[in-house]
Coordinates of C-alpha atoms in Angstrom, one line a residue:
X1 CA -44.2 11.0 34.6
X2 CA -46.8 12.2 37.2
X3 CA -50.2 12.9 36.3
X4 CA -48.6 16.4 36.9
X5 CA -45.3 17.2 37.4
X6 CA -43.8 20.4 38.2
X7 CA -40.1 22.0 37.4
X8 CA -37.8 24.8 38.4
X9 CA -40.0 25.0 42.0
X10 CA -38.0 28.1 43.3
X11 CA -39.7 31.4 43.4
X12 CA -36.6 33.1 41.4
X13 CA -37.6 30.9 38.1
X14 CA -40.8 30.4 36.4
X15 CA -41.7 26.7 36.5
X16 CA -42.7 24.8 33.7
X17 CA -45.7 22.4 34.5
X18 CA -46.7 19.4 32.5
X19 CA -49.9 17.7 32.9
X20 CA -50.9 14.6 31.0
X21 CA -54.7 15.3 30.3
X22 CA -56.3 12.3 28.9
X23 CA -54.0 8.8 27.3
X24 CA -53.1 11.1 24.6
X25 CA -52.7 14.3 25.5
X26 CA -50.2 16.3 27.0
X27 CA -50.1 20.4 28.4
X28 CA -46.9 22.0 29.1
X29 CA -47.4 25.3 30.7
X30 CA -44.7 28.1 31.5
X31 CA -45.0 31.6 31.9
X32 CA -42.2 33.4 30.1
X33 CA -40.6 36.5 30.7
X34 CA -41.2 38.5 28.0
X35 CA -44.2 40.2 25.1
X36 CA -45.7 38.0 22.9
X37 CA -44.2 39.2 19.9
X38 CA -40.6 38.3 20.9
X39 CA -41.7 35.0 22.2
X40 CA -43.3 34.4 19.2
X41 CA -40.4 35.4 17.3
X42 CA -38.3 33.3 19.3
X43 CA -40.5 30.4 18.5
X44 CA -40.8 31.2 14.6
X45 CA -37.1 32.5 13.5
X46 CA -34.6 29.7 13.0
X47 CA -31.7 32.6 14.1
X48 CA -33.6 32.6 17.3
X49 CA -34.6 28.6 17.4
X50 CA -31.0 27.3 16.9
X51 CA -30.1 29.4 20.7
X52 CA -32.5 28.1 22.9
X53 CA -34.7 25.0 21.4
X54 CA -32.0 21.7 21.9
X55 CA -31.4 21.7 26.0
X56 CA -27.4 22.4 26.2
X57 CA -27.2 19.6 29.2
X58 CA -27.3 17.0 26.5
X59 CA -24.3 18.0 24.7
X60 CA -25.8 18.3 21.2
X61 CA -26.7 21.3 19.0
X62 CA -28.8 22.6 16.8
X63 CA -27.4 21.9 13.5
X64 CA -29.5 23.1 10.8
X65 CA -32.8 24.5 11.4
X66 CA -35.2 25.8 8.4
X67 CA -38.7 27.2 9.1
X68 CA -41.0 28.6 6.7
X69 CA -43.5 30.0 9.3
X70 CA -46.9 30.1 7.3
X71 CA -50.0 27.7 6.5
X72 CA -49.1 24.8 4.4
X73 CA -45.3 25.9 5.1
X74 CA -42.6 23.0 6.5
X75 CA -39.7 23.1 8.9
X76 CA -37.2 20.7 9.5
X77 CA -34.8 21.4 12.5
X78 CA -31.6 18.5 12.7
X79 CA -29.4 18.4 15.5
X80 CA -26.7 16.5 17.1
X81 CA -23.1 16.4 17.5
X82 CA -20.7 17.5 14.0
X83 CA -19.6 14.4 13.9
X84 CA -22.7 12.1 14.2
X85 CA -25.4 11.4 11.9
X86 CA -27.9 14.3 12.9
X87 CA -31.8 13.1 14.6
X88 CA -34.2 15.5 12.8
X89 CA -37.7 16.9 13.3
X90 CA -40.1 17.4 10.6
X91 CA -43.3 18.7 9.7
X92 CA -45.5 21.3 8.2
X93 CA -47.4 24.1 9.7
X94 CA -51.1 23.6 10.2
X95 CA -51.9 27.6 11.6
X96 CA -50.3 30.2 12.2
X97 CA -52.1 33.4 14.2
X98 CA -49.1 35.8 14.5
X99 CA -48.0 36.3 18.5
X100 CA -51.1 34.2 19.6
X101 CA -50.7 30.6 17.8
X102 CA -48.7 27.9 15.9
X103 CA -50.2 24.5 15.3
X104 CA -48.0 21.9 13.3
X105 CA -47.2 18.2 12.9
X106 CA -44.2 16.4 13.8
X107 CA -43.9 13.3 10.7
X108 CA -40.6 12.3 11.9
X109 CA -42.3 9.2 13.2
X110 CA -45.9 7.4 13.1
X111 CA -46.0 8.7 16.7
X112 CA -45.6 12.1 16.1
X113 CA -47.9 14.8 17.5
X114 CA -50.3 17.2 16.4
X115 CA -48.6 20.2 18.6
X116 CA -50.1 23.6 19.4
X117 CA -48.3 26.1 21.1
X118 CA -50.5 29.6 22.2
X119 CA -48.9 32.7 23.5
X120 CA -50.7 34.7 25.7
X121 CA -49.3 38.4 27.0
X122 CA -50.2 39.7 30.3
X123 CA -48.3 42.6 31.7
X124 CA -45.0 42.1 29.2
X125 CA -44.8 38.4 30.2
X126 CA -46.5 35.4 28.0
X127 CA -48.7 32.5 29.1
X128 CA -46.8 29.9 26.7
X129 CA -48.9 26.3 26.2
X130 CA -48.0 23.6 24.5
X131 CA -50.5 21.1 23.9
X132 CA -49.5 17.7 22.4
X133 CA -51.9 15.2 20.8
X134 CA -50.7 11.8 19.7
X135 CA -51.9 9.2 18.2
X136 CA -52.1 6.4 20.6
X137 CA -51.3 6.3 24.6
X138 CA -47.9 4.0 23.8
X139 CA -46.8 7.5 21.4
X140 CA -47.0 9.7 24.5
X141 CA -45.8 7.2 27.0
X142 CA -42.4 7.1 24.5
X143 CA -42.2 10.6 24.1
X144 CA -42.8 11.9 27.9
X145 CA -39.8 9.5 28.7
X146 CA -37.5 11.8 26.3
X147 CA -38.9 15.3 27.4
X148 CA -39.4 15.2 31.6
X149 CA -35.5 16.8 31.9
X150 CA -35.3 18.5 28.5
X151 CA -38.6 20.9 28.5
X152 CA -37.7 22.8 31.9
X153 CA -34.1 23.3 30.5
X154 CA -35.1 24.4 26.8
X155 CA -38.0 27.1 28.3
X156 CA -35.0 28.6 30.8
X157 CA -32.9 28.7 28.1
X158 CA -35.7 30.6 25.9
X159 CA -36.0 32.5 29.1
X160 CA -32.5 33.7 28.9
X161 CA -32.6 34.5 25.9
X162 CA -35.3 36.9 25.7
X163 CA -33.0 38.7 28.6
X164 CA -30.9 39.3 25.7
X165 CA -33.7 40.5 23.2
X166 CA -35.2 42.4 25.3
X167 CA -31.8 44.4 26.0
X168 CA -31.4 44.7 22.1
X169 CA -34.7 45.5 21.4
X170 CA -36.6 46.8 24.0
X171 CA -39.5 45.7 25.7
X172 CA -43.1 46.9 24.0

């Protein structure tokens, strides 16, 4: 990956940038359309997870998908095809500031990150960043390989989605 790389570069999308910012850490940054409290909520209810979180392009889906959204609390999310043995992420969350900020860890691997997502509102869009510490520079190296394609996809598909909340719900 480029020491930045940027997505989606039309002006009809919003483009999801990635920046690597030291040998550990990475920044995803994406401005989504839509409050903080349904991104939030889109990031934090497994109902909402399992339709936008595993990017469709790659055939599999989110199978089961469990989040207990509080300090101390774990989620698991597995996904795959029915018929194959399911991959699944792990963790447990770290913080949790309702509509502002989820920090958690991924223990799927030794490699896994330390990941903090913020959600910032300004005029009834969000500032979303993801920031990723790992462990070592081999960790991220391994997982920028897997996400380059993925991470645009999965934030237009949270994008569409919260074109269908915001039609059910409203937008405050």
């Amino acid at each position: 990956m480029d020491a930045r790389r940027e997505s989606e570069p039309t002006t009809m999308t919003n483009r999801t940038t990635a920046e690597r910012k030291s040998e550990r850490e990475l920044v995803v940054t994406r401005t989504i359309n839509g409050p903080a409290r349904i991104v939030f909520e889109a990031w934090t209810t497994p109902k909402l997870l399992k339709r936008w979180w595993v990017p469709k392009s790659i055939g599999f889906s989110l199978l089961s998908c469990e989040a207990d959204v509080r300090v101390g609390g774990r989620y698991r999310f597995e996904f795959g095809h029915e018929a194959s043995k399911p991959m699944a992420f792990f963790g447990r969350y770290i913080e949790v500031t309702p509509y502002s900020r989820l920090v958690w860890t991924n223990d799927e691997s030794d490699d896994g990150a330390v990941t903090t997502v913020t959600f910032e509102e300004k005029g009834g869009k969000t500032l979303l960043v993801l920031h990723e510490l790992y462990p070592s520079k081999e960790a991220l190296d391994g997982a920028i390989a897997g996400m380059e394609d993925g991470m645009p996809e999965t934030f237009a598909q949270l994008d569409e989605l919260l074109v269908v909340l915001g039609a059910s719900v409203g937008r405050s």
